CSV table of C-alpha atoms and ligand atoms in Angstrom, one decimal:
chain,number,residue,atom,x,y,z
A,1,UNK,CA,-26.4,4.2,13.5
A,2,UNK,CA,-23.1,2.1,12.1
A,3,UNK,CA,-24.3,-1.6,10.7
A,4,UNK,CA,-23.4,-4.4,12.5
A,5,UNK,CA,-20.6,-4.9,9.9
A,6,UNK,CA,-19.3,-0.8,10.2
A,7,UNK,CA,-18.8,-1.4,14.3
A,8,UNK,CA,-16.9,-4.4,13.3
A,9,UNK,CA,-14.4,-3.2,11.2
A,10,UNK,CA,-13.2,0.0,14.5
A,11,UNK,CA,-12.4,3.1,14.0
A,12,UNK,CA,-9.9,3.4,11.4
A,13,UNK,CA,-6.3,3.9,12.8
A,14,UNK,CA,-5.2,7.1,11.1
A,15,UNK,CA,-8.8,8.5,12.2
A,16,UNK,CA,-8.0,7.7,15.7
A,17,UNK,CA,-4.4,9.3,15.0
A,18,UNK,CA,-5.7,12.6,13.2
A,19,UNK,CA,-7.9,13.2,16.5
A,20,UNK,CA,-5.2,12.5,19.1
A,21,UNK,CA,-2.8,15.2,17.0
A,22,UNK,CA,-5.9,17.5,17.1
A,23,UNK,CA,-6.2,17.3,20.1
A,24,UNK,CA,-2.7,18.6,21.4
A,25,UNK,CA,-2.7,21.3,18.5
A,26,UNK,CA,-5.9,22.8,20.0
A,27,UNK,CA,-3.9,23.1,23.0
A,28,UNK,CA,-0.9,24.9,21.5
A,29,UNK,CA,1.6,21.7,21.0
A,30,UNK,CA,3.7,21.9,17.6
A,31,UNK,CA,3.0,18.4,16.6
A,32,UNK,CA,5.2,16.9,14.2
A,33,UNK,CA,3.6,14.2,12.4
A,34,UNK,CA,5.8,11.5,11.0
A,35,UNK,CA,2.9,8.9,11.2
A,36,UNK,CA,1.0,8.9,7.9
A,37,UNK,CA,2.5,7.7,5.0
A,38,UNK,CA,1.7,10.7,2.7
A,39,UNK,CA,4.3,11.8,-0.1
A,40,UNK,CA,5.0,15.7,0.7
A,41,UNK,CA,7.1,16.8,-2.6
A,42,UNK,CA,5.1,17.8,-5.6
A,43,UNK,CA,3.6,15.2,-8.4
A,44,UNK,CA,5.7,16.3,-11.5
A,45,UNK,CA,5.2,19.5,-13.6
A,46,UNK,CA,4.4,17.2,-16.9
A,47,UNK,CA,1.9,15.7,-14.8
A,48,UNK,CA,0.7,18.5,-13.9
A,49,UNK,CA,0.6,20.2,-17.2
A,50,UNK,CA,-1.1,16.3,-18.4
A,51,UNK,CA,-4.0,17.3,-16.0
A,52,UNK,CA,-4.7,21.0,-17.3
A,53,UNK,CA,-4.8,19.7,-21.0
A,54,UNK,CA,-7.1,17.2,-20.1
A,55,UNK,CA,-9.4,19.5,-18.1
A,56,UNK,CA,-9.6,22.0,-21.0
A,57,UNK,CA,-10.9,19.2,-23.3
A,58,UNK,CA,-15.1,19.3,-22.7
A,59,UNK,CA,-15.0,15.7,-24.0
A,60,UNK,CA,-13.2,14.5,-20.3
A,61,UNK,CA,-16.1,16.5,-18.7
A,62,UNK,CA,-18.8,13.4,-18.9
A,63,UNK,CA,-18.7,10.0,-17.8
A,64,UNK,CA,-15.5,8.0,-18.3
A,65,UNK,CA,-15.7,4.3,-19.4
A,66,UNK,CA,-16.2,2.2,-16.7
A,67,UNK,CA,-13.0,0.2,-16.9
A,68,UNK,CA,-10.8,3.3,-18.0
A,69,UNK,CA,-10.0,5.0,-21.0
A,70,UNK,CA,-8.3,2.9,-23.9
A,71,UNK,CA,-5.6,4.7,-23.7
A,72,UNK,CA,-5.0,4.7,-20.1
A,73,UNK,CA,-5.6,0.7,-20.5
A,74,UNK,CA,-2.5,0.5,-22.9
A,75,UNK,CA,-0.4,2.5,-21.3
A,76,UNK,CA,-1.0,0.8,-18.0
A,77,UNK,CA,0.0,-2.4,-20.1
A,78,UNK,CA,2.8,-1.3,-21.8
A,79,UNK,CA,4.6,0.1,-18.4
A,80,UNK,CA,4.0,-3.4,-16.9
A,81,UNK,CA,5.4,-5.3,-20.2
A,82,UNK,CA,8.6,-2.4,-19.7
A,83,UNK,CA,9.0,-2.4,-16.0
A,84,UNK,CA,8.4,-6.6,-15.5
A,85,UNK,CA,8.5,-8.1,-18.6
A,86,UNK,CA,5.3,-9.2,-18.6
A,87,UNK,CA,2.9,-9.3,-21.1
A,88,UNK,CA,-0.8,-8.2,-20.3
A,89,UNK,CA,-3.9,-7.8,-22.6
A,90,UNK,CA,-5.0,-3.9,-21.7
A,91,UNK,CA,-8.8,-5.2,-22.3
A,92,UNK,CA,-8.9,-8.0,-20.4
A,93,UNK,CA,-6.5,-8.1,-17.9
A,94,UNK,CA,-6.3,-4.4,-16.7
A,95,UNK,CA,-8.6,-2.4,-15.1
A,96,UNK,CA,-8.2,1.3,-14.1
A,97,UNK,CA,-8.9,2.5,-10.5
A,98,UNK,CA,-9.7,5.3,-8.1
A,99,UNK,CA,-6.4,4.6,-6.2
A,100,UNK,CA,-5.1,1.1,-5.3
A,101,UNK,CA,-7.5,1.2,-1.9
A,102,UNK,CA,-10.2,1.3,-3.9
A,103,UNK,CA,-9.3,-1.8,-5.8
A,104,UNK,CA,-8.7,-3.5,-2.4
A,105,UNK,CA,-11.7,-2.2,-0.6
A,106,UNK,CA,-13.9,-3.9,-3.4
A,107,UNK,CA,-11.9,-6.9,-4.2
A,108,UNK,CA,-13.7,-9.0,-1.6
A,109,UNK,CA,-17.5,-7.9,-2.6
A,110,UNK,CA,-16.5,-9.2,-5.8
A,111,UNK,CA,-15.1,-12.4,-5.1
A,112,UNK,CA,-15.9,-13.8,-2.1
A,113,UNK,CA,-19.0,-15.2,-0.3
A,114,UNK,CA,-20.5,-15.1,3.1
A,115,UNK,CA,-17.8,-17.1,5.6
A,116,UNK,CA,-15.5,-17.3,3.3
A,117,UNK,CA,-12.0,-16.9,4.8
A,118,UNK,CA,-9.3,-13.9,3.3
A,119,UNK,CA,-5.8,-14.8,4.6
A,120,UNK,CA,-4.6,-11.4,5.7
A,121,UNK,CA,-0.9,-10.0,6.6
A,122,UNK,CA,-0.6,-9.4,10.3
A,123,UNK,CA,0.5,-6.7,10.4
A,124,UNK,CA,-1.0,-5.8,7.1
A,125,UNK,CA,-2.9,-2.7,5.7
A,126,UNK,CA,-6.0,-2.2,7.6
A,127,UNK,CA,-8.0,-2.0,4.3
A,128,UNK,CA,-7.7,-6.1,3.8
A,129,UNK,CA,-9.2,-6.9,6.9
A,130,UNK,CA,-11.9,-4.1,6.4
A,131,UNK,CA,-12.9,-5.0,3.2
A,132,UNK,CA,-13.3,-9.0,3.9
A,133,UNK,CA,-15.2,-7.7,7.1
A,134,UNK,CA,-17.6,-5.7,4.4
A,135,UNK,CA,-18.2,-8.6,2.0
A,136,UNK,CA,-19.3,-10.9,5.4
A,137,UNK,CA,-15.9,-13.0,4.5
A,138,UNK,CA,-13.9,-13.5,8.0
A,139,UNK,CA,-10.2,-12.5,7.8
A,140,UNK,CA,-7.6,-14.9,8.9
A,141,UNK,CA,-4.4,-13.2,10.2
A,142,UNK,CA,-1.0,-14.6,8.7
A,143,UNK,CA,1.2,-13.5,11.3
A,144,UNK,CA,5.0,-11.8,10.0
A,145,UNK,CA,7.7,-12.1,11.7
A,146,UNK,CA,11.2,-10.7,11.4
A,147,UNK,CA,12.9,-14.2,11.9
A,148,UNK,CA,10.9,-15.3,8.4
A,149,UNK,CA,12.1,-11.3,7.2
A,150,UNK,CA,8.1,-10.7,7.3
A,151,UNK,CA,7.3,-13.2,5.1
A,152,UNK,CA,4.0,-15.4,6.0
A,153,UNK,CA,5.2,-19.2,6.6
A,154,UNK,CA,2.3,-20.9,4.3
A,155,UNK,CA,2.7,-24.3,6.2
A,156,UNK,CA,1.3,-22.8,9.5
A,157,UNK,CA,-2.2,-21.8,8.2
A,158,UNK,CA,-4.8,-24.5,9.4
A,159,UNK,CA,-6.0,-26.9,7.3
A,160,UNK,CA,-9.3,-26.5,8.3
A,161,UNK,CA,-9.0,-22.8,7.4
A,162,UNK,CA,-7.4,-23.0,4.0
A,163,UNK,CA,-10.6,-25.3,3.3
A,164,UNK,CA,-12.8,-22.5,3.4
A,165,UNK,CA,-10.0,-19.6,1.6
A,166,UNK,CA,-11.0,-18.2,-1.0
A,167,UNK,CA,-8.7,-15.0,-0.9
A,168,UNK,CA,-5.2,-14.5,0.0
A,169,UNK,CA,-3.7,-10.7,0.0
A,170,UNK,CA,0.2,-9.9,0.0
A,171,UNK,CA,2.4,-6.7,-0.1
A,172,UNK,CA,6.0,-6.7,-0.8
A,173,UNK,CA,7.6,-4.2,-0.4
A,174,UNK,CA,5.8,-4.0,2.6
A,175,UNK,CA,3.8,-1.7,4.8
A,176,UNK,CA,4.2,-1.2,7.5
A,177,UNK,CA,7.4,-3.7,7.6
A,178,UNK,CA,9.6,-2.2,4.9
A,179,UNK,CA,10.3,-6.1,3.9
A,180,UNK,CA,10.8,-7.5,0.3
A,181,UNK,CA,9.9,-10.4,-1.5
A,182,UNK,CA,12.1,-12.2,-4.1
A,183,UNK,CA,10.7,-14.1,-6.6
A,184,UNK,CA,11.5,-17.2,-5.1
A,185,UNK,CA,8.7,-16.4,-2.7
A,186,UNK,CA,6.9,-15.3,-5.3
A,187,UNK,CA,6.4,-18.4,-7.2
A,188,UNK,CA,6.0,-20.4,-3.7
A,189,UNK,CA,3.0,-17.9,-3.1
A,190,UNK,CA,1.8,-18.7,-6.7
A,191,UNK,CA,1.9,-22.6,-6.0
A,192,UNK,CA,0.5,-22.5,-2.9
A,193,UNK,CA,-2.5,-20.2,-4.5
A,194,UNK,CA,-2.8,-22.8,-6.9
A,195,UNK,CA,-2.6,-25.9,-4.7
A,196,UNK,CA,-5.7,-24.4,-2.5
A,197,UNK,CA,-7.4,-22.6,-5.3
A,198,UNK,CA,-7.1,-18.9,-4.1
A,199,UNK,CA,-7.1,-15.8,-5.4
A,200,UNK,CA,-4.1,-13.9,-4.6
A,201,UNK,CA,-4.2,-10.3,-4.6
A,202,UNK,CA,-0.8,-9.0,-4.6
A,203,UNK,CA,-0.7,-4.9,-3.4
A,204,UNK,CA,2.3,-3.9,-5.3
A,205,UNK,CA,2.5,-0.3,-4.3
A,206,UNK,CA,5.6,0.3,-3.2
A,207,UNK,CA,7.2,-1.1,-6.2
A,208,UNK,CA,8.7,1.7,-7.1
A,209,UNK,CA,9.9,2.7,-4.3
A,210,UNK,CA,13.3,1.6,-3.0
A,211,UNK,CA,17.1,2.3,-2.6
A,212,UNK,CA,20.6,1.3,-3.3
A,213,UNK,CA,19.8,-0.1,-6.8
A,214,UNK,CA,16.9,-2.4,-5.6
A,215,UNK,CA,14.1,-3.2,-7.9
A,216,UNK,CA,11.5,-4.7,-6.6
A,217,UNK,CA,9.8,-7.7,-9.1
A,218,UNK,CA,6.1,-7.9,-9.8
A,219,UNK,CA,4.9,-11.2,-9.0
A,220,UNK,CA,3.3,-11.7,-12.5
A,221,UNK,CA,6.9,-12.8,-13.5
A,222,UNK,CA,6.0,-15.8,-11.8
A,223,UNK,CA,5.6,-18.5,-14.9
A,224,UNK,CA,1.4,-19.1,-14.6
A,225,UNK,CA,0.8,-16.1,-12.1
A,226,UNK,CA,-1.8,-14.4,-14.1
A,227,UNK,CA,-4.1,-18.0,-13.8
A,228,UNK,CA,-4.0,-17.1,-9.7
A,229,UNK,CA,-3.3,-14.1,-9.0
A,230,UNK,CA,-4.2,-10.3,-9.3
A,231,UNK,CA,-1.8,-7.4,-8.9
A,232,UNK,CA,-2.6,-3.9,-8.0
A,233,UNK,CA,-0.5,-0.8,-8.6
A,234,UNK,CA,-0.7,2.5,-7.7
A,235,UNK,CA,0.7,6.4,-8.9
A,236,UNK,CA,0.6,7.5,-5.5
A,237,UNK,CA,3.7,6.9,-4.0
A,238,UNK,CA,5.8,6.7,-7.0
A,239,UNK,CA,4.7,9.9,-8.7
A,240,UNK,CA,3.5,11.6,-5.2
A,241,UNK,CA,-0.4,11.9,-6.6
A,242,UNK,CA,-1.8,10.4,-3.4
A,243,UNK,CA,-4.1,13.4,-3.9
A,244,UNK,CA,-4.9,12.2,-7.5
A,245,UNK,CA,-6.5,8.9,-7.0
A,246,UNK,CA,-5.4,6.5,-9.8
A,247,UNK,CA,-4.1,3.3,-9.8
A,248,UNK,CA,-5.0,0.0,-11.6
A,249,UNK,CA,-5.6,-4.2,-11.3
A,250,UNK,CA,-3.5,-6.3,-13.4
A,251,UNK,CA,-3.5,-10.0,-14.2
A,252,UNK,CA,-6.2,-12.4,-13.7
A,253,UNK,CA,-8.8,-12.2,-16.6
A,254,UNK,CA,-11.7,-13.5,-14.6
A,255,UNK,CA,-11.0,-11.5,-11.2
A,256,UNK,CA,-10.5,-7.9,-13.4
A,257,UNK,CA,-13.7,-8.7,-15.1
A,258,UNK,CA,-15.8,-9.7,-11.2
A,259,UNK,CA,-13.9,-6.7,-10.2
A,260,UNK,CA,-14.9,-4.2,-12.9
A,261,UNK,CA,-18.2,-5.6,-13.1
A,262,UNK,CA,-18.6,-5.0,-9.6
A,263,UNK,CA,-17.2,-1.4,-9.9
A,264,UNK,CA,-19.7,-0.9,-12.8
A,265,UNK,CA,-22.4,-0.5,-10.0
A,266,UNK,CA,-20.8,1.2,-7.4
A,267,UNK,CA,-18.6,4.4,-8.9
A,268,UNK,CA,-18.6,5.5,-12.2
A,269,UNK,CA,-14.4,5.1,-12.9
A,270,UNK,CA,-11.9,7.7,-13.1
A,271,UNK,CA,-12.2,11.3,-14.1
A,272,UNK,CA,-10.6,11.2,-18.5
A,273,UNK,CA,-8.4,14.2,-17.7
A,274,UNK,CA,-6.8,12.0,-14.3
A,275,UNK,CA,-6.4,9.3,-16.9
A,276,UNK,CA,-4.6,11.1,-19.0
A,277,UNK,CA,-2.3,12.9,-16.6
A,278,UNK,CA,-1.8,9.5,-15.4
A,279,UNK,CA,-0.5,8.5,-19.3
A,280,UNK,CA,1.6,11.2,-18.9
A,281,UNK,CA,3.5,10.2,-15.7
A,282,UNK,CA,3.4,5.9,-17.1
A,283,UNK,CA,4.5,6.7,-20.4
A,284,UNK,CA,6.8,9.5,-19.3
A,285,UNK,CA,10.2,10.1,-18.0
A,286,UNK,CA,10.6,7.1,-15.4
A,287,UNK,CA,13.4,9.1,-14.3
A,288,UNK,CA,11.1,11.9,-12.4
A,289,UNK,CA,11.4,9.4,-9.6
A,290,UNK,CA,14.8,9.5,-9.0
A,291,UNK,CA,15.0,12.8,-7.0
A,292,UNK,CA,12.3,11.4,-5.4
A,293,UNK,CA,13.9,8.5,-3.6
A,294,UNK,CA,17.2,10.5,-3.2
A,295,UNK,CA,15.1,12.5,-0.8
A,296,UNK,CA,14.0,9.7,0.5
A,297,UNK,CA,16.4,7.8,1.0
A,298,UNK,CA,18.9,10.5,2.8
A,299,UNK,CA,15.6,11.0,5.1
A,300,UNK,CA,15.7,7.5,5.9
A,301,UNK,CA,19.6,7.5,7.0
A,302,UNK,CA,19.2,10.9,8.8
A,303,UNK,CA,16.4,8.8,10.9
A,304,UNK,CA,18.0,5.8,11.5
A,305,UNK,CA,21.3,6.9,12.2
A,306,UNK,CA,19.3,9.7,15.1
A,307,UNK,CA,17.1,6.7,16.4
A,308,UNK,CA,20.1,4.7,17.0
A,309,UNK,CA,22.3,7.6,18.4
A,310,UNK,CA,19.7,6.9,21.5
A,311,UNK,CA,20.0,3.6,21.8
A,312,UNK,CA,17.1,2.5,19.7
A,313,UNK,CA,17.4,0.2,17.5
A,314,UNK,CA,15.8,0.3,13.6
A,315,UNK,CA,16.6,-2.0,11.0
A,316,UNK,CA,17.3,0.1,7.2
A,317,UNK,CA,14.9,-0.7,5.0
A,318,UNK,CA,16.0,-1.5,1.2
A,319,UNK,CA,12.2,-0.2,0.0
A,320,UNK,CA,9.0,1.8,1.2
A,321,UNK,CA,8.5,5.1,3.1
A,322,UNK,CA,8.6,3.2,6.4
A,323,UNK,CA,11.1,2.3,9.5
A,324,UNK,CA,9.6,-0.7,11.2
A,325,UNK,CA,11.8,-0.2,14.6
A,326,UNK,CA,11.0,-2.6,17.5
A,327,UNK,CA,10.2,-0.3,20.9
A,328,UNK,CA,12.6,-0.3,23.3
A,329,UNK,CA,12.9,-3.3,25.9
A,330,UNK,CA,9.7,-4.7,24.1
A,331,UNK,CA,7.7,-2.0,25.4
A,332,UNK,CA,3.7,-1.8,24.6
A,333,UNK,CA,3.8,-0.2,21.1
A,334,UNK,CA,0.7,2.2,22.3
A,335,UNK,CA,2.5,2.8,25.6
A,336,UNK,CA,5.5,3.7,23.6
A,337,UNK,CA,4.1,5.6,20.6
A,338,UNK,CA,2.1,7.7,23.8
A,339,UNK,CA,5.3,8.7,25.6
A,340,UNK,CA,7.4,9.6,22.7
A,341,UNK,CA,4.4,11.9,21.6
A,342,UNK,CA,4.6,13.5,24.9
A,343,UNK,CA,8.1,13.9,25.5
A,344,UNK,CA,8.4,15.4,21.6
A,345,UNK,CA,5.2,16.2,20.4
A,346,UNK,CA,6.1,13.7,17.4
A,347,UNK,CA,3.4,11.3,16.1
A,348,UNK,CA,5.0,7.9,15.3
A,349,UNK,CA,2.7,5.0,14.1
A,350,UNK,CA,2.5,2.2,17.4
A,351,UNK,CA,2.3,-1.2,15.3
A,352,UNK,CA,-0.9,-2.9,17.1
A,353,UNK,CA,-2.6,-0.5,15.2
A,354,UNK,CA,-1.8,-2.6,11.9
A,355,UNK,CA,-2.6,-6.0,13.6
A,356,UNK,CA,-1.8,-7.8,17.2
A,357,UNK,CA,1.5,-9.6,15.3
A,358,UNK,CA,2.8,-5.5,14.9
A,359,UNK,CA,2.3,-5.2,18.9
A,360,UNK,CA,6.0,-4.5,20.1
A,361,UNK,CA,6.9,-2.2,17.0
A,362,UNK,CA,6.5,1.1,16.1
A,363,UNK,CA,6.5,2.6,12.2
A,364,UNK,CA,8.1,5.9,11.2
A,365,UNK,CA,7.5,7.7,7.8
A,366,UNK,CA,9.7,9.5,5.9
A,367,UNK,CA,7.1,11.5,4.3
A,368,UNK,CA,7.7,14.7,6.2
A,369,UNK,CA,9.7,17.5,5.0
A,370,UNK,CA,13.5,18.1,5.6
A,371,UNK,CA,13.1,21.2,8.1
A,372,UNK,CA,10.2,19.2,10.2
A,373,UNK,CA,11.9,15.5,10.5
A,374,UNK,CA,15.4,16.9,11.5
A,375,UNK,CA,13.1,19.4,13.9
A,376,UNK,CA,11.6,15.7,15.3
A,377,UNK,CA,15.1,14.2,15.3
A,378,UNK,CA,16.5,16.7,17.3
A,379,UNK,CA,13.7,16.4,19.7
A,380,UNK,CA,13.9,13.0,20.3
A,381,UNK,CA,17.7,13.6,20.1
A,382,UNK,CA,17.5,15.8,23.4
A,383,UNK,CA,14.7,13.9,24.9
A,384,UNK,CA,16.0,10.2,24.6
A,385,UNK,CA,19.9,11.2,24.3
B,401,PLP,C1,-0.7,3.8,0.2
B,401,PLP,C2,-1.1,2.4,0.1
B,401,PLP,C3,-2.1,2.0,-0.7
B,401,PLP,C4,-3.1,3.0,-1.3
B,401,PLP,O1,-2.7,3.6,-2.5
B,401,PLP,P1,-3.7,4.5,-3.3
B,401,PLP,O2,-3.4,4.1,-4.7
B,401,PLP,O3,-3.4,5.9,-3.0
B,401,PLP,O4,-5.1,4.1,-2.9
B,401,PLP,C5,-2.4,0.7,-0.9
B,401,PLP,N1,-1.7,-0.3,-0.3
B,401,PLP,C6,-0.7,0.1,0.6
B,401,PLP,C7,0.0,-1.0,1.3
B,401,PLP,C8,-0.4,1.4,0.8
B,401,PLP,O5,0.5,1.7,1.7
């Protein structure tokens, strides 16, 4: 039934995941599932409230503008100029979308032709590989590796393959790695997009998510970013509305307009009263997050300090919802992943499943309730102790 293009892609890794934690519920297991990267508190009562009022109003009922609501536009704008500094033009150089993914999953049937190459993260967010795969383009993995801090070393890519690159994707802060990028990197990303006349779509959606006084940069404050590259944010993690599905594109004029136009004949844009809950949350109290990442972030020491009370041994991560923790005595990340699920009915991420470079690694999410993740920490506490 699938297209030649649909077997290509796989199964997608959290469908494979969902079935194998299925599974051992529908024989009676109490699975704890620290594998999907899911925000479990609440999106914010004026958000909330945002989305009601907006519902009531008949005049959100019909069609939205296809590129998002003026309003939505500007404040979208504004929040980049306060966050970053940066300066954007809310007509031409945003664009609203149905979640970040969405952006991603299009980007490529936008801007890329058959054979051309995509220069993905490996590991990396299935959806860049998938979407290139979609658009006919052929992915080409840029492997990261914890000696570089998970950045992608630029002079290794082949010369033969940056001649046909079109598109090159990035994510910092990082999932599944947890790494960061500085702006130093940045602006070498930014050159090196230049020099070989890429695109480069930058997933920023963990931006607002990280600890001990760590803010993580956009990479439009890169002097000249906006004439390579494309940025694209999301409300999902930071205001916990993965539910919601909102997000938007920022930068380059000519890739938001390919993009939008593209969009114009595939969905129909973002329900008005999302939109404007969505103003509400950009425009609002910034500091709705902070309880938020305190959550977070004791979760995150609560892990690592139980992971390495076995003899395991994660790195802390200064950003993102994730523990990127190699597997013990370089074990197969599968293999690994399997055993701990057995041994604790917890679900942990095994790293292949984000690209062959995340082989020998394992992620962990900190997306799952107190009660439940110290429930898991004690398991794996008496089964590994
Ligand atoms: C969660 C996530 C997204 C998707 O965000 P949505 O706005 O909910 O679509 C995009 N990129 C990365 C790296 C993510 O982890």
């Amino acid at each position: 039934m699938q297209s030649q293009r649909l077997r290509r892609i796989g199964a997608y890794l959290f469908a494979d995941l969902d079935r194998k934690q299925a599974e051992l519920e529908a024989k009676g297991v109490d699975v704890i599932n620290l594998g999907v990267g899911d925000p479990d508190l609440p999106t914010p009562p004026h958000i909330v409230h945002a989305l009601e009022e907006g519902a009531q109003d008949p005049r959100t009922h019909r069609y939205p503008p296809y590129r998002g609501t003026a309003q939505f536009l500007q404040a979208a704008a504004d929040w980049v100029m306060k966050r970053f500094g940066v300066r954007v033009d809310p007509e031409r150089e945003v664009l609203a979308l149905i979640g970040s993914k969405e952006g991603l999953a299009h980007l490529p049937w936008a801007v890329l032709n058959p054979s051309e190459v995509a220069l993905v993260p490996d590991p990396g967010y299935p959806v860049y590989r998938s979407s290139t795969i979609m658009a006919e383009g052929e992915p080409v993995a840029m492997p990261l590796q914890a000696d570089r801090g998970f950045l992608p070393d630029f002079d290794r890519i082949p010369h033969e393959v940056l001649g046909r690159a079109r598109l090159i994707f990035l994510n910092y802060p990082n999932n599944p790695t947890g790494a960061t990028a500085d702006l130093e990197f940045f602006a070498r990303a930014v050159e090196f997009a230049r020099r070989h006349k890429l695109l480069l779509v930058h997933d920023n959606s963990y931006c607002e998510i990280a600890y001990d006084g760590y803010r993580p940069p956009s990479i439009l404050e890169v002097d000249g970013a906006q004439e390579v590259a494309i940025e694209l944010h999301s409300l999902s993690k930071a205001f916990n509305m993965t539910g919601w599905r909102v997000g938007f594109a920022v930068g380059n004029a000519e890739a938001v307009d390919a993009l939008g136009t593209l969009k114009t004949n595939v969905d129909s844009g973002v329900f008005r009263a999302v939109q404007h809950a969505a103003v509400a949350a950009l425009t609002g109290p910034q500091e709705v997050i902070a309880p938020t990442l305190a959550t977070y972030r004791a979760r995150r020491d609560r892990l690592v300090s139980a992971l390495r009370s076995v003899g395991w041994s994660p790195p802390v991560p200064r950003a993102t919802l994730y523990v990127w923790m190699p597997t013990p005595g370089g074990a197969s990340s599968v293999a690994f992943a399997a055993e701990v699920l057995e041994r604790t009915g917890v679900v942990i991420t095994p790293g292949v499943g984000y690209g062959a470079c995340g082989e020998g690694y394992v992620r962990l999410s900190l997306t799952t309730p107190d009660a439940r993740l110290d429930e898991a920490l004690d398991r794996i506490r008496s089964a590994y102790g």
